[in-house]
Amino acid sequence: GARPPAVGGWGLRLGVVNVLSPATRTLDLSDERPCTQARQNGVLLVAVAQSDLGPGANALRLAHARACGVVIYGDALAAVVSP
């Protein structure tokens, strides 16, 4: 697959991106306004369910991410969105 030039992680361990795609710029997004942060920084939003969050919190995170823009990829555990 294509390697994006820049991603913002929401629940994503960015070290994984740094190892698999060293040329990709990474940004850690906070829980507060991650969509806005991704848009302002020109990065794809990559939201991932976390084992230390409950199912409701993870579902809300992924729904919020999908509502941020155009969904490029999505499954039960992750969403990649172009804001």
Short mmCIF file of N, CA, C and O in Angstrom, two decimals:
data_model
loop_
_atom_site.label_atom_id
_atom_site.label_comp_id
_atom_site.label_asym_id
_atom_site.label_seq_id
_atom_site.Cartn_x
_atom_site.Cartn_y
_atom_site.Cartn_z
N GLY A 1 0.82 -1.19 0.00
CA GLY A 1 0.00 0.00 0.00
C GLY A 1 0.85 1.25 0.00
O GLY A 1 2.06 1.23 0.23
N ALA A 2 0.21 2.35 -0.23
CA ALA A 2 0.90 3.64 -0.25
C ALA A 2 1.28 4.06 1.16
O ALA A 2 0.55 3.82 2.10
N ARG A 3 2.40 4.69 1.29
CA ARG A 3 2.84 5.20 2.58
C ARG A 3 2.52 6.69 2.63
O ARG A 3 3.04 7.46 1.82
N PRO A 4 1.68 7.10 3.56
CA PRO A 4 1.29 8.51 3.61
C PRO A 4 2.44 9.40 4.05
O PRO A 4 3.31 8.96 4.82
N PRO A 5 2.46 10.64 3.59
CA PRO A 5 3.53 11.55 3.98
C PRO A 5 3.45 11.96 5.45
O PRO A 5 4.47 12.23 6.07
N ALA A 6 2.22 11.98 6.04
CA ALA A 6 2.08 12.41 7.42
C ALA A 6 0.82 11.82 8.04
O ALA A 6 -0.24 11.82 7.41
N VAL A 7 0.95 11.33 9.28
CA VAL A 7 -0.21 10.80 10.00
C VAL A 7 -0.23 11.35 11.43
O VAL A 7 0.81 11.59 12.03
N GLY A 8 -1.44 11.54 11.92
CA GLY A 8 -1.64 11.90 13.31
C GLY A 8 -2.30 10.73 14.00
O GLY A 8 -3.33 10.24 13.56
N GLY A 9 -1.69 10.25 15.06
CA GLY A 9 -2.21 9.08 15.76
C GLY A 9 -3.06 9.45 16.95
O GLY A 9 -2.71 10.31 17.75
N TRP A 10 -4.21 8.77 17.05
CA TRP A 10 -5.11 8.92 18.20
C TRP A 10 -5.29 7.53 18.78
O TRP A 10 -6.07 6.74 18.28
N GLY A 11 -4.47 7.21 19.77
CA GLY A 11 -4.46 5.86 20.33
C GLY A 11 -3.48 4.95 19.62
O GLY A 11 -3.37 3.78 19.93
N LEU A 12 -2.78 5.47 18.66
CA LEU A 12 -1.83 4.70 17.85
C LEU A 12 -0.42 4.87 18.41
O LEU A 12 0.01 5.99 18.69
N ARG A 13 0.28 3.76 18.55
CA ARG A 13 1.68 3.84 18.96
C ARG A 13 2.50 4.23 17.72
O ARG A 13 2.68 3.45 16.80
N LEU A 14 2.95 5.46 17.71
CA LEU A 14 3.58 6.01 16.51
C LEU A 14 4.92 5.37 16.19
O LEU A 14 5.39 5.45 15.06
N GLY A 15 5.53 4.71 17.15
CA GLY A 15 6.77 3.99 16.88
C GLY A 15 6.60 2.95 15.80
O GLY A 15 7.51 2.69 15.01
N VAL A 16 5.41 2.35 15.73
CA VAL A 16 5.11 1.36 14.69
C VAL A 16 5.20 2.02 13.32
O VAL A 16 5.79 1.47 12.39
N VAL A 17 4.62 3.21 13.19
CA VAL A 17 4.67 3.93 11.91
C VAL A 17 6.11 4.30 11.59
O VAL A 17 6.57 4.14 10.46
N ASN A 18 6.84 4.76 12.59
CA ASN A 18 8.23 5.18 12.37
C ASN A 18 9.10 4.03 11.88
O ASN A 18 10.01 4.24 11.07
N VAL A 19 8.83 2.82 12.34
CA VAL A 19 9.61 1.64 11.91
C VAL A 19 9.19 1.20 10.50
O VAL A 19 10.04 0.94 9.65
N LEU A 20 7.87 1.13 10.26
CA LEU A 20 7.37 0.60 8.98
C LEU A 20 7.46 1.61 7.84
O LEU A 20 7.52 1.23 6.68
N SER A 21 7.43 2.89 8.18
CA SER A 21 7.45 3.94 7.16
C SER A 21 8.26 5.12 7.67
O SER A 21 7.71 6.15 8.05
N PRO A 22 9.60 4.98 7.69
CA PRO A 22 10.46 6.01 8.29
C PRO A 22 10.30 7.40 7.70
O PRO A 22 10.55 8.39 8.39
N ALA A 23 9.88 7.51 6.46
CA ALA A 23 9.75 8.82 5.83
C ALA A 23 8.44 9.52 6.19
O ALA A 23 8.26 10.70 5.89
N THR A 24 7.52 8.80 6.83
CA THR A 24 6.23 9.39 7.20
C THR A 24 6.40 10.25 8.46
O THR A 24 6.91 9.79 9.47
N ARG A 25 5.96 11.49 8.35
CA ARG A 25 5.97 12.39 9.52
C ARG A 25 4.84 11.97 10.45
O ARG A 25 3.73 11.68 10.01
N THR A 26 5.11 11.89 11.75
CA THR A 26 4.09 11.47 12.71
C THR A 26 3.84 12.55 13.75
O THR A 26 4.72 13.32 14.10
N LEU A 27 2.60 12.57 14.23
CA LEU A 27 2.17 13.54 15.22
C LEU A 27 1.23 12.83 16.17
O LEU A 27 0.32 12.13 15.74
N ASP A 28 1.45 12.99 17.46
CA ASP A 28 0.55 12.43 18.47
C ASP A 28 -0.61 13.39 18.66
O ASP A 28 -0.40 14.56 18.97
N LEU A 29 -1.84 12.91 18.46
CA LEU A 29 -3.02 13.75 18.65
C LEU A 29 -3.57 13.54 20.06
O LEU A 29 -3.61 12.41 20.55
N SER A 30 -4.00 14.59 20.71
CA SER A 30 -4.55 14.47 22.05
C SER A 30 -6.02 14.08 21.96
O SER A 30 -6.63 14.14 20.89
N ASP A 31 -6.58 13.69 23.10
CA ASP A 31 -8.00 13.33 23.13
C ASP A 31 -8.90 14.54 22.94
O ASP A 31 -10.07 14.40 22.63
N GLU A 32 -8.32 15.72 23.13
CA GLU A 32 -9.10 16.95 22.97
C GLU A 32 -8.93 17.49 21.55
O GLU A 32 -7.84 17.86 21.14
N ARG A 33 -9.99 17.44 20.77
CA ARG A 33 -10.06 17.98 19.40
C ARG A 33 -9.04 17.34 18.44
O ARG A 33 -8.32 18.05 17.74
N PRO A 34 -8.97 16.02 18.39
CA PRO A 34 -8.02 15.37 17.49
C PRO A 34 -8.29 15.67 16.01
O PRO A 34 -7.35 15.81 15.23
N CYS A 35 -9.55 15.79 15.66
CA CYS A 35 -9.89 16.08 14.26
C CYS A 35 -9.36 17.45 13.86
O CYS A 35 -8.74 17.60 12.81
N THR A 36 -9.58 18.43 14.71
CA THR A 36 -9.09 19.79 14.44
C THR A 36 -7.57 19.80 14.36
O THR A 36 -6.99 20.43 13.48
N GLN A 37 -6.92 19.09 15.29
CA GLN A 37 -5.46 19.02 15.29
C GLN A 37 -4.95 18.40 13.99
O GLN A 37 -3.97 18.90 13.40
N ALA A 38 -5.58 17.32 13.55
CA ALA A 38 -5.16 16.66 12.32
C ALA A 38 -5.32 17.60 11.12
O ALA A 38 -4.43 17.72 10.28
N ARG A 39 -6.47 18.26 11.06
CA ARG A 39 -6.75 19.18 9.95
C ARG A 39 -5.74 20.33 9.93
O ARG A 39 -5.19 20.66 8.88
N GLN A 40 -5.48 20.92 11.09
CA GLN A 40 -4.57 22.06 11.16
C GLN A 40 -3.13 21.68 10.81
O GLN A 40 -2.37 22.51 10.33
N ASN A 41 -2.76 20.43 11.06
CA ASN A 41 -1.39 19.98 10.79
C ASN A 41 -1.24 19.26 9.46
O ASN A 41 -0.16 18.81 9.12
N GLY A 42 -2.33 19.14 8.70
CA GLY A 42 -2.27 18.51 7.38
C GLY A 42 -1.89 17.04 7.42
O GLY A 42 -1.12 16.59 6.57
N VAL A 43 -2.41 16.31 8.41
CA VAL A 43 -2.09 14.89 8.54
C VAL A 43 -3.36 14.04 8.45
O VAL A 43 -4.45 14.52 8.74
N LEU A 44 -3.20 12.79 8.04
CA LEU A 44 -4.29 11.84 8.13
C LEU A 44 -4.52 11.53 9.60
O LEU A 44 -3.58 11.44 10.38
N LEU A 45 -5.77 11.36 9.99
CA LEU A 45 -6.09 10.98 11.36
C LEU A 45 -6.18 9.46 11.39
O LEU A 45 -6.94 8.86 10.63
N VAL A 46 -5.37 8.83 12.24
CA VAL A 46 -5.40 7.37 12.41
C VAL A 46 -5.83 7.10 13.85
O VAL A 46 -5.07 7.35 14.79
N ALA A 47 -7.08 6.65 14.01
CA ALA A 47 -7.62 6.35 15.33
C ALA A 47 -7.64 4.85 15.53
O ALA A 47 -8.01 4.10 14.63
N VAL A 48 -7.23 4.42 16.73
CA VAL A 48 -7.14 3.00 17.02
C VAL A 48 -7.80 2.73 18.37
O VAL A 48 -7.59 3.48 19.33
N ALA A 49 -8.58 1.64 18.43
CA ALA A 49 -9.14 1.20 19.71
C ALA A 49 -8.00 0.77 20.62
O ALA A 49 -7.00 0.22 20.16
N GLN A 50 -8.16 1.03 21.91
CA GLN A 50 -7.12 0.68 22.88
C GLN A 50 -7.66 -0.32 23.90
O GLN A 50 -8.79 -0.19 24.35
N SER A 51 -6.81 -1.27 24.27
CA SER A 51 -7.23 -2.30 25.21
C SER A 51 -7.55 -1.75 26.60
O SER A 51 -8.32 -2.33 27.34
N ASP A 52 -6.97 -0.59 26.94
CA ASP A 52 -7.23 -0.02 28.26
C ASP A 52 -8.46 0.90 28.29
O ASP A 52 -8.78 1.47 29.32
N LEU A 53 -9.16 1.02 27.16
CA LEU A 53 -10.43 1.75 27.11
C LEU A 53 -11.56 0.74 27.01
O LEU A 53 -11.39 -0.34 26.43
N GLY A 54 -12.71 1.08 27.52
CA GLY A 54 -13.86 0.19 27.40
C GLY A 54 -14.44 0.20 26.00
O GLY A 54 -14.11 1.08 25.19
N PRO A 55 -15.31 -0.75 25.70
CA PRO A 55 -15.91 -0.82 24.36
C PRO A 55 -16.67 0.44 23.97
O PRO A 55 -16.63 0.87 22.82
N GLY A 56 -17.35 1.05 24.93
CA GLY A 56 -18.09 2.28 24.63
C GLY A 56 -17.17 3.43 24.24
O GLY A 56 -17.42 4.15 23.28
N ALA A 57 -16.07 3.59 24.99
CA ALA A 57 -15.12 4.66 24.70
C ALA A 57 -14.44 4.43 23.36
O ALA A 57 -14.23 5.37 22.58
N ASN A 58 -14.10 3.19 23.06
CA ASN A 58 -13.49 2.88 21.76
C ASN A 58 -14.46 3.12 20.62
O ASN A 58 -14.09 3.69 19.59
N ALA A 59 -15.71 2.72 20.77
CA ALA A 59 -16.71 2.95 19.73
C ALA A 59 -16.91 4.44 19.49
O ALA A 59 -17.01 4.88 18.33
N LEU A 60 -16.92 5.22 20.56
CA LEU A 60 -17.08 6.67 20.43
C LEU A 60 -15.87 7.28 19.72
O LEU A 60 -16.02 8.13 18.84
N ARG A 61 -14.67 6.83 20.07
CA ARG A 61 -13.45 7.32 19.42
C ARG A 61 -13.51 7.07 17.92
O ARG A 61 -13.26 7.96 17.11
N LEU A 62 -13.84 5.84 17.53
CA LEU A 62 -13.86 5.49 16.11
C LEU A 62 -14.97 6.23 15.37
O LEU A 62 -14.78 6.67 14.23
N ALA A 63 -16.12 6.39 16.00
CA ALA A 63 -17.22 7.14 15.37
C ALA A 63 -16.82 8.60 15.17
O ALA A 63 -17.08 9.19 14.12
N HIS A 64 -16.19 9.18 16.17
CA HIS A 64 -15.73 10.57 16.07
C HIS A 64 -14.71 10.71 14.94
O HIS A 64 -14.75 11.65 14.15
N ALA A 65 -13.80 9.75 14.85
CA ALA A 65 -12.78 9.80 13.79
C ALA A 65 -13.44 9.71 12.42
O ALA A 65 -13.11 10.47 11.52
N ARG A 66 -14.38 8.77 12.25
CA ARG A 66 -15.03 8.60 10.95
C ARG A 66 -15.82 9.83 10.53
O ARG A 66 -15.96 10.11 9.35
N ALA A 67 -16.31 10.58 11.51
CA ALA A 67 -17.08 11.80 11.23
C ALA A 67 -16.18 12.98 10.88
O ALA A 67 -16.67 14.03 10.49
N CYS A 68 -14.87 12.79 10.99
CA CYS A 68 -13.91 13.88 10.80
C CYS A 68 -13.68 14.22 9.33
O CYS A 68 -13.23 15.31 9.02
N GLY A 69 -13.97 13.30 8.43
CA GLY A 69 -13.70 13.56 7.02
C GLY A 69 -13.96 12.34 6.18
O GLY A 69 -14.85 11.55 6.47
N VAL A 70 -13.15 12.15 5.16
CA VAL A 70 -13.31 11.03 4.23
C VAL A 70 -12.58 9.81 4.80
O VAL A 70 -11.38 9.85 5.05
N VAL A 71 -13.35 8.73 5.02
CA VAL A 71 -12.76 7.50 5.57
C VAL A 71 -11.98 6.79 4.46
O VAL A 71 -12.54 6.44 3.42
N ILE A 72 -10.70 6.59 4.69
CA ILE A 72 -9.83 5.90 3.75
C ILE A 72 -9.79 4.41 4.07
O ILE A 72 -9.71 3.55 3.20
N TYR A 73 -9.85 4.11 5.37
CA TYR A 73 -9.84 2.72 5.83
C TYR A 73 -10.61 2.67 7.15
O TYR A 73 -10.53 3.59 7.96
N GLY A 74 -11.32 1.60 7.36
CA GLY A 74 -11.99 1.42 8.64
C GLY A 74 -12.34 -0.03 8.89
O GLY A 74 -12.69 -0.76 7.96
N ASP A 75 -12.18 -0.46 10.13
CA ASP A 75 -12.66 -1.76 10.56
C ASP A 75 -13.08 -1.63 12.02
O ASP A 75 -13.25 -0.51 12.51
N ALA A 76 -13.26 -2.74 12.72
CA ALA A 76 -13.75 -2.70 14.09
C ALA A 76 -12.75 -2.08 15.07
O ALA A 76 -13.12 -1.67 16.17
N LEU A 77 -11.48 -2.02 14.67
CA LEU A 77 -10.44 -1.57 15.60
C LEU A 77 -9.74 -0.27 15.21
O LEU A 77 -8.99 0.28 16.00
N ALA A 78 -9.95 0.19 13.98
CA ALA A 78 -9.21 1.36 13.52
C ALA A 78 -9.96 2.12 12.44
O ALA A 78 -10.83 1.57 11.78
N ALA A 79 -9.57 3.38 12.29
CA ALA A 79 -10.10 4.21 11.21
C ALA A 79 -8.98 5.14 10.74
O ALA A 79 -8.25 5.71 11.56
N VAL A 80 -8.84 5.26 9.43
CA VAL A 80 -7.91 6.22 8.83
C VAL A 80 -8.76 7.20 8.04
O VAL A 80 -9.53 6.80 7.17
N VAL A 81 -8.63 8.47 8.39
CA VAL A 81 -9.52 9.50 7.84
C VAL A 81 -8.70 10.68 7.32
O VAL A 81 -7.74 11.11 7.95
N SER A 82 -9.11 11.19 6.17
CA SER A 82 -8.55 12.41 5.64
C SER A 82 -9.47 13.55 6.04
O SER A 82 -10.59 13.66 5.52
N PRO A 83 -9.04 14.39 7.00
CA PRO A 83 -9.94 15.44 7.51
C PRO A 83 -10.20 16.56 6.51
O PRO A 83 -9.43 16.79 5.63
#
